[in-house]
Amino acid sequence: MALRVYTAISFIFFFCQSHLFAQTVAFDQNRNLIEFGLVNSGKTIANYRLEKASGDFSIYLKDENLNNINFFETNLGNGIRHLAWDLLDGYVVFVASGDPFQTSRKTILLGHLETGSFQKFSFNSSIMIPSKIKAIKNGVVIQMSIEGGCLLEIYDFEMQSVQTVTELLGSNLRVVDMNGGEHSDVLILEEKKDFNQSLQVVSYDHQGIRVMNIKVDLPFKEKSYIQQAKLVDFGEGIRIVGTYSHKKGEWFSGYFDLLIDEEMKTHFETFRFRDFEGFYDYRKSPPKKVRKRLNKEVHLVDAVSDGQSVAMAAVFPSYDRKFIHFIQIDAEGKKVFDKSVKVYYNTSLLWSPYHFTLDKGTLYFAYRGNQNRRNPPGEKIFMLEKDIHSKDLEIRRLVVRKDKLWKIDVPNYQYWYNGKFLVYGVSRTQPSSPGKPVFIVEAIDADE
C-alpha cells in the first residue's frame, strides 16, 4: 500500500512539472472554457488560445521583443478535452483529444515556429487521454500509462500513418519517463519476482521500429530500491538520474546518476543522504533525530541538464516544511554542490507554479510564493553557482516587481535564454476588456 501511495505522489509531481502544468484555463464572459498556453523555443516563442467547445485554435508567433510576427488559426474539432504539445528543432507538435466516450479521433498540428507554417493531421486512436507526448524526427509519440506498463502510438508524418506499440505492457513494468529527439527513448522500471529491480531503455523511430533495447541492473553497493528516475538530455549516450531508498516504498536515501556511453559502458554513482552538506542549512541547529524523520518524505521535483552537468531538485510534500534541495553533478558524475533553499508558499510546492532549469553551469529556480516579512511581493529568482576561482557556492535571490505581472492571479514561468524568464498567465482586469480573460506574457531578467 505504501508503495502505491508513493508512486501516486511521484506521478503527481512529474505531472505538475510537465507542459500540462504550464497551461491556463479560464471561462470567458459567455461561459466558454478557454485554454491558453505558451510555447518557448529559444528566442522565438508563441502563445496559443483554444476554445474547447468549438475547437477553434489560434496561435501568435512572437519575436524576442514579444511582438507578434505571425499568426495561424484553425479548427481542431468540437469538444476538445485534452491538448498537449512538445518541441523539437524549432518545430512544435500539438495533439488534441476529444471526449474519449464519443470519438476516437485525434488531431495533430505540426508547425514551424520560424516560418509560421502549419500542417494538420487526424487519425483514429486507441489511446483515450495521453499521459505524455514527445516529438521525434518525422513523427510524434503518444503515451498512455496504465497499471501494467504503457501503450504507445507513433504517428509518422511522412507516411501519415500510425503504429501501435504493445510490447511495453506487463504487470511488472512501470514506465517512469520518456524523451524525444532522433528517436523516442522510453525508460522502464522492471520489478522482478525476487524483489530486485532493473532499468530498461527502449527506443523507437517514427515508423514504430525498435532501434535500441538496453537493460541495466544498477550496481548499488547495498540493497536499494529505485524511487524515481528520469532521463536527461546529455549529449552522446544516455543519462538517467533519480532517487533511491534502502527501504522499499519510503525513506529517501539519496540520489543516483547513471551514464551509458556510446560504447554501452555504464558509469554509476550514488550521492548518499547522510553525506549532504546543505540539506539542513535552513534550520539553525537540527538534531540528528529530525534528520532521520525528514528524509522519509523527500520527492524528486525535476532533473535538468545543460549538456555539461545535471541538476536535481527535491522537496517535501508537507506544507510546513517549505524548502527545496538542489544538487548539481558534473559530466564525470562528481557532485559539484548540494544546497537547501527556504521557500514560502501558502500550501505545498506541489500546487504552486515554479520553473527549475540549468544553463551554463548556473542553476535557476523561479517562483512567486506567498507574501510575508521574509518573502516580499514579486517574482523570485534564485541563482546558485559554484565560483570557478574560490570554489565557494554563490547564492543570489532576485525579486522582480512589475505592475503588469500583478494582474496575473496565477503566474507561470518558463526559462527563456541568457538568464531571462517568461512570466505569463491570464488576467481579467484589463480596462479594455472587462471580465474577458486576456493572456499576458512578460520577460524578466535574472541579471537586473
XYZ file of C-alpha atoms in Angstrom:
448
model
C 0.000 0.000 0.000
C 2.820 2.409 0.914
C 4.481 1.800 -2.446
C 1.263 2.577 -4.347
C 0.779 5.822 -2.416
C 4.393 6.795 -3.057
C 4.028 6.033 -6.768
C 0.851 8.130 -6.965
C 2.533 11.113 -5.296
C 5.551 10.767 -7.584
C 3.280 10.746 -10.648
C 1.562 13.936 -9.488
C 4.914 15.679 -9.082
C 6.054 14.803 -12.589
C 2.606 15.660 -13.967
C 2.730 19.084 -12.360
C 6.144 19.995 -13.715
C 5.209 18.995 -17.281
C 3.807 21.234 -20.027
C 0.300 20.494 -18.757
C 1.021 22.388 -15.568
C 2.003 25.466 -17.578
C -1.377 25.761 -19.287
C -4.043 28.153 -18.058
C -7.772 27.518 -18.335
C -10.430 30.197 -17.834
C -14.064 30.910 -18.703
C -14.881 33.820 -20.983
C -17.865 36.126 -20.478
C -20.092 33.622 -22.319
C -19.016 30.757 -20.023
C -16.959 29.103 -22.762
C -13.924 27.237 -21.460
C -10.736 28.701 -22.953
C -7.260 27.217 -22.677
C -4.172 29.423 -23.011
C -0.539 28.370 -23.186
C 2.980 29.429 -24.092
C 5.398 27.592 -26.392
C 9.043 28.510 -25.894
C 11.707 27.653 -28.475
C 14.707 29.810 -27.677
C 14.314 33.388 -28.836
C 11.140 32.576 -30.782
C 8.028 31.969 -28.707
C 4.318 31.560 -29.370
C 1.165 31.868 -27.308
C -1.948 29.936 -28.215
C -5.667 30.008 -27.432
C -8.117 27.101 -27.676
C -11.884 27.349 -27.238
C -12.573 23.819 -26.069
C -16.249 23.502 -27.011
C -15.913 24.695 -30.606
C -12.303 23.576 -31.124
C -11.278 26.980 -32.508
C -7.496 27.266 -32.150
C -5.231 30.255 -32.757
C -1.527 30.806 -32.212
C 0.555 34.004 -32.275
C 4.275 33.796 -33.009
C 6.439 36.427 -31.326
C 9.991 37.705 -31.681
C 12.436 38.277 -28.813
C 10.818 41.670 -28.155
C 7.497 39.837 -27.656
C 5.982 41.494 -30.717
C 3.620 39.432 -32.880
C 5.287 38.405 -36.147
C 2.939 35.705 -37.422
C -0.499 34.227 -36.846
C -2.248 30.947 -37.589
C -5.758 29.695 -36.835
C -7.678 26.502 -37.481
C -10.352 24.253 -36.004
C -9.366 21.102 -34.123
C -12.884 19.666 -33.879
C -15.719 20.058 -31.399
C -15.389 19.159 -27.733
C -11.632 19.115 -27.165
C -10.928 17.617 -23.742
C -7.135 17.499 -23.794
C -4.352 19.362 -25.614
C -0.654 18.502 -25.276
C 2.413 19.794 -27.088
C 6.144 19.254 -27.473
C 9.066 20.908 -29.253
C 11.890 19.617 -31.426
C 14.380 21.570 -33.555
C 12.184 24.644 -33.995
C 9.010 22.647 -34.648
C 6.033 22.392 -32.303
C 3.633 19.444 -32.274
C 0.137 19.737 -30.768
C -2.020 16.663 -30.116
C -5.721 17.322 -29.445
C -8.070 14.694 -27.999
C -11.852 14.863 -27.857
C -14.234 13.161 -25.458
C -12.965 9.530 -25.445
C -16.532 8.246 -24.932
C -17.743 9.981 -28.095
C -14.835 9.878 -30.544
C -11.548 8.090 -31.109
C -10.224 10.803 -33.447
C -7.131 12.774 -32.581
C -5.897 15.869 -34.378
C -2.220 16.757 -34.759
C -0.808 20.173 -35.641
C 2.804 20.344 -36.819
C 4.151 23.883 -37.006
C 7.436 25.630 -37.707
C 7.975 28.495 -35.278
C 10.230 30.492 -37.614
C 8.048 30.456 -40.736
C 4.629 30.101 -39.112
C 3.640 27.262 -41.470
C 1.401 24.528 -40.019
C 0.157 21.131 -41.168
C -2.861 19.309 -39.756
C -3.292 15.536 -39.487
C -6.023 13.373 -37.960
C -6.274 9.671 -37.170
C -8.230 7.132 -35.129
C -6.527 6.401 -31.833
C -6.718 3.612 -29.254
C -5.451 5.973 -26.560
C -8.146 7.760 -24.597
C -6.210 10.562 -22.879
C -2.422 10.773 -23.423
C -0.186 10.631 -20.367
C 2.590 12.301 -22.343
C 3.583 13.121 -25.914
C 7.086 13.507 -27.349
C 8.173 14.903 -30.708
C 10.706 12.804 -32.623
C 12.261 13.120 -36.076
C 9.423 12.825 -38.634
C 6.880 11.787 -36.020
C 5.272 12.104 -32.617
C 4.939 9.515 -29.849
C 1.751 9.409 -27.767
C 1.872 7.510 -24.485
C -0.875 6.175 -22.248
C 0.315 4.774 -18.924
C -1.708 2.037 -17.305
C -1.245 -0.199 -14.269
C 0.747 -2.745 -16.272
C 3.222 -0.761 -18.370
C 2.160 1.572 -21.166
C 0.691 1.740 -24.648
C 2.441 3.793 -27.339
C 1.121 5.183 -30.604
C 3.688 6.602 -33.027
C 2.385 8.817 -35.813
C 4.576 9.003 -38.926
C 4.355 12.420 -40.614
C 5.914 11.137 -43.854
C 3.540 8.200 -44.344
C 0.642 9.792 -42.416
C 0.105 6.517 -40.610
C 0.117 5.331 -37.002
C 1.859 2.354 -35.413
C 0.776 0.896 -32.062
C 3.430 -0.486 -29.710
C 2.145 -3.014 -27.181
C 5.374 -4.742 -26.121
C 5.728 -2.435 -23.110
C 2.620 -3.873 -21.476
C 3.228 -6.055 -18.426
C 2.230 -6.156 -14.775
C 5.873 -5.963 -13.684
C 6.700 -2.949 -15.853
C 6.366 0.718 -14.983
C 7.185 3.478 -17.471
C 8.846 6.244 -15.486
C 9.907 8.658 -18.236
C 10.049 9.238 -21.981
C 12.221 11.507 -24.128
C 12.030 12.670 -27.726
C 14.676 13.600 -30.282
C 16.079 11.482 -33.108
C 14.149 8.561 -31.582
C 11.830 8.131 -28.632
C 13.606 6.775 -25.550
C 11.273 5.078 -23.072
C 12.591 4.454 -19.551
C 11.088 1.388 -17.873
C 11.420 0.184 -14.306
C 11.045 -3.585 -14.065
C 10.054 -5.213 -10.778
C 11.400 -8.760 -10.605
C 9.966 -11.716 -8.692
C 12.900 -11.703 -6.257
C 12.046 -8.050 -5.423
C 15.077 -6.788 -7.333
C 14.727 -4.039 -9.930
C 16.286 -3.163 -13.255
C 16.056 -0.213 -15.619
C 15.429 -0.644 -19.309
C 15.665 1.912 -22.123
C 13.764 1.075 -25.312
C 13.964 3.357 -28.366
C 11.628 3.610 -31.365
C 11.814 5.550 -34.611
C 8.967 7.333 -36.406
C 7.881 4.076 -38.090
C 7.459 2.319 -34.741
C 10.566 0.182 -35.272
C 12.534 -0.650 -32.146
C 16.096 0.571 -32.693
C 17.567 0.009 -29.229
C 16.904 -2.052 -26.113
C 19.228 -1.694 -23.112
C 18.675 -3.327 -19.734
C 20.723 -2.265 -16.709
C 20.914 -3.779 -13.234
C 22.068 -0.870 -11.098
C 25.224 -1.779 -9.129
C 24.198 -0.472 -5.713
C 26.733 -1.349 -3.004
C 23.937 -2.314 -0.619
C 20.327 -3.399 -1.048
C 18.490 -0.434 -2.574
C 15.302 0.367 -4.468
C 14.672 2.977 -7.122
C 12.060 5.514 -6.066
C 12.015 7.877 -9.044
C 14.039 8.006 -12.251
C 14.284 10.458 -15.109
C 16.014 10.634 -18.490
C 18.048 13.793 -19.072
C 19.361 15.155 -22.378
C 23.132 14.952 -22.135
C 24.930 14.950 -25.474
C 26.043 11.494 -26.565
C 24.950 8.434 -24.651
C 22.075 8.033 -22.194
C 21.934 9.606 -18.746
C 19.464 8.574 -16.061
C 19.189 10.207 -12.651
C 16.808 9.778 -9.760
C 16.300 8.895 -6.124
C 16.670 5.614 -4.276
C 15.916 4.154 -0.878
C 17.193 1.282 1.250
C 13.646 0.519 2.358
C 11.174 -0.172 -0.423
C 8.382 2.341 -0.836
C 9.717 5.027 1.504
C 12.754 6.591 3.172
C 14.737 8.656 0.701
C 18.367 7.512 0.969
C 19.958 9.618 -1.769
C 20.278 10.390 -5.466
C 21.811 8.209 -8.175
C 23.422 9.055 -11.517
C 23.792 6.521 -14.341
C 25.573 7.226 -17.639
C 25.552 4.759 -20.532
C 28.205 5.934 -23.001
C 28.443 5.317 -26.745
C 30.356 2.076 -26.146
C 27.499 0.872 -23.909
C 29.680 1.043 -20.800
C 27.906 2.132 -17.622
C 29.155 4.712 -15.127
C 27.227 4.730 -11.866
C 27.416 6.999 -8.809
C 25.296 7.423 -5.702
C 25.020 10.503 -3.501
C 24.025 9.475 -0.014
C 21.590 11.467 2.074
C 23.899 11.245 5.094
C 26.736 12.955 3.155
C 24.796 16.018 2.012
C 26.202 19.346 3.125
C 23.294 21.677 2.534
C 20.250 19.626 3.355
C 19.547 21.295 6.702
C 21.057 24.749 6.350
C 17.607 26.272 6.686
C 17.494 25.137 10.332
C 19.766 26.645 12.986
C 20.765 23.520 14.925
C 18.996 20.465 13.549
C 19.287 17.449 15.851
C 20.014 14.080 14.277
C 16.582 12.719 15.157
C 14.995 15.404 12.937
C 17.248 14.358 10.079
C 16.063 10.763 10.321
C 12.411 11.815 10.329
C 12.658 14.328 7.495
C 14.198 12.124 4.855
C 11.098 9.921 4.830
C 9.169 12.428 2.711
C 11.624 13.624 0.051
C 10.331 13.579 -3.548
C 12.137 14.462 -6.746
C 10.632 17.502 -8.465
C 12.689 17.546 -11.643
C 16.065 16.821 -13.223
C 17.593 19.125 -15.837
C 20.813 19.374 -17.837
C 22.710 22.000 -19.809
C 24.787 19.388 -21.647
C 27.733 19.820 -19.272
C 26.213 18.997 -15.906
C 22.995 17.723 -14.364
C 20.925 19.223 -11.539
C 18.114 17.749 -9.477
C 15.613 19.375 -7.147
C 13.695 17.634 -4.365
C 11.054 18.831 -1.912
C 8.868 17.700 0.969
C 5.153 17.478 0.138
C 4.282 18.557 3.699
C 3.042 22.131 3.758
C 5.022 23.004 6.895
C 8.457 22.065 5.507
C 8.843 24.627 2.775
C 12.327 24.215 1.436
C 13.808 22.823 -1.740
C 17.043 20.857 -2.016
C 19.311 21.198 -5.061
C 22.190 19.003 -6.144
C 24.438 19.551 -9.165
C 26.548 16.785 -10.752
C 29.300 17.352 -13.337
C 29.965 15.458 -16.577
C 32.150 12.910 -14.760
C 29.434 12.114 -12.233
C 31.001 14.042 -9.331
C 28.986 16.261 -7.023
C 29.510 19.990 -7.628
C 27.374 21.095 -4.672
C 24.177 20.443 -2.772
C 22.164 23.111 -1.024
C 18.780 23.745 0.579
C 16.889 26.973 -0.055
C 13.988 28.195 2.057
C 10.854 28.973 0.056
C 7.470 30.319 1.135
C 4.087 29.063 -0.050
C 0.544 29.214 1.267
C 0.319 25.500 0.503
C 2.736 22.853 -0.711
C 5.071 23.464 -3.629
C 3.109 20.632 -5.244
C 0.293 23.039 -6.168
C 2.343 26.167 -6.878
C 3.792 27.259 -10.249
C 7.578 27.339 -10.494
C 10.350 26.664 -13.003
C 13.680 24.916 -12.480
C 16.500 24.881 -15.032
C 20.261 24.798 -15.564
C 22.101 26.998 -18.058
C 25.874 27.389 -18.499
C 26.514 25.923 -15.061
C 24.090 28.242 -13.251
C 21.053 26.753 -11.549
C 17.858 28.842 -11.707
C 14.651 28.485 -9.722
C 11.751 30.931 -10.256
C 8.500 31.245 -8.304
C 6.227 33.796 -6.595
C 5.025 32.150 -3.379
C 3.086 33.884 -0.657
C 3.826 37.226 0.992
C 5.302 37.659 4.448
C 8.046 39.708 6.047
C 10.704 37.325 4.735
C 9.151 36.895 1.307
C 8.451 40.300 -0.277
C 5.914 40.603 -3.115
C 7.131 39.955 -6.632
C 8.605 37.218 -8.793
C 11.580 35.483 -7.152
C 14.548 34.004 -8.985
C 17.179 32.008 -7.104
C 20.557 31.576 -8.824
C 23.087 29.063 -7.494
C 26.566 28.777 -8.980
C 29.954 27.456 -7.852
C 32.642 30.136 -8.189
C 35.387 28.907 -10.533
C 38.224 30.528 -8.568
C 37.200 30.398 -4.904
C 35.124 27.193 -5.263
C 32.552 28.823 -2.970
C 28.861 28.424 -3.690
C 27.254 31.717 -4.662
C 23.537 32.076 -3.950
C 21.640 35.097 -5.218
C 17.957 35.929 -4.916
C 16.342 38.479 -7.172
C 12.881 39.927 -6.549
C 11.258 41.451 -9.649
C 8.238 43.721 -9.275
C 6.263 44.679 -12.372
C 2.769 46.158 -12.220
C 1.712 44.247 -15.316
C 2.503 40.904 -13.671
C 0.327 41.634 -10.639
C -2.676 41.469 -12.954
C -1.989 37.722 -13.287
C -3.621 35.751 -10.485
C -1.589 32.570 -11.018
C 1.662 33.274 -12.886
C 3.533 30.547 -14.744
C 7.239 30.554 -15.526
C 9.474 29.338 -18.338
C 13.200 29.872 -18.692
C 13.939 31.721 -21.938
C 17.646 32.387 -22.598
C 20.674 34.213 -21.088
C 19.150 34.456 -17.620
C 15.743 35.644 -18.850
C 12.432 34.150 -17.743
C 8.986 34.417 -19.299
C 6.182 35.051 -16.820
C 2.684 34.521 -18.188
C -0.918 33.870 -17.307
C -4.461 35.181 -17.636
C -5.834 38.489 -16.363
C -9.444 39.663 -16.075
C -8.637 43.214 -15.023
C -7.816 44.789 -18.390
C -9.736 48.093 -18.766
C -10.233 47.477 -22.492
C -11.760 44.025 -21.899
C -13.569 43.959 -18.532
C -14.317 40.407 -17.408
C -12.729 38.897 -20.506
C -9.695 36.634 -19.978
C -6.633 38.247 -21.542
C -3.328 36.421 -21.942
C -0.283 38.284 -20.608
C 3.380 37.409 -21.145
C 6.288 39.456 -19.827
C 10.043 38.870 -19.692
C 12.099 39.298 -16.519
C 15.887 39.229 -16.341
C 17.860 37.489 -13.599
C 20.770 39.868 -14.246
C 18.774 43.012 -13.490
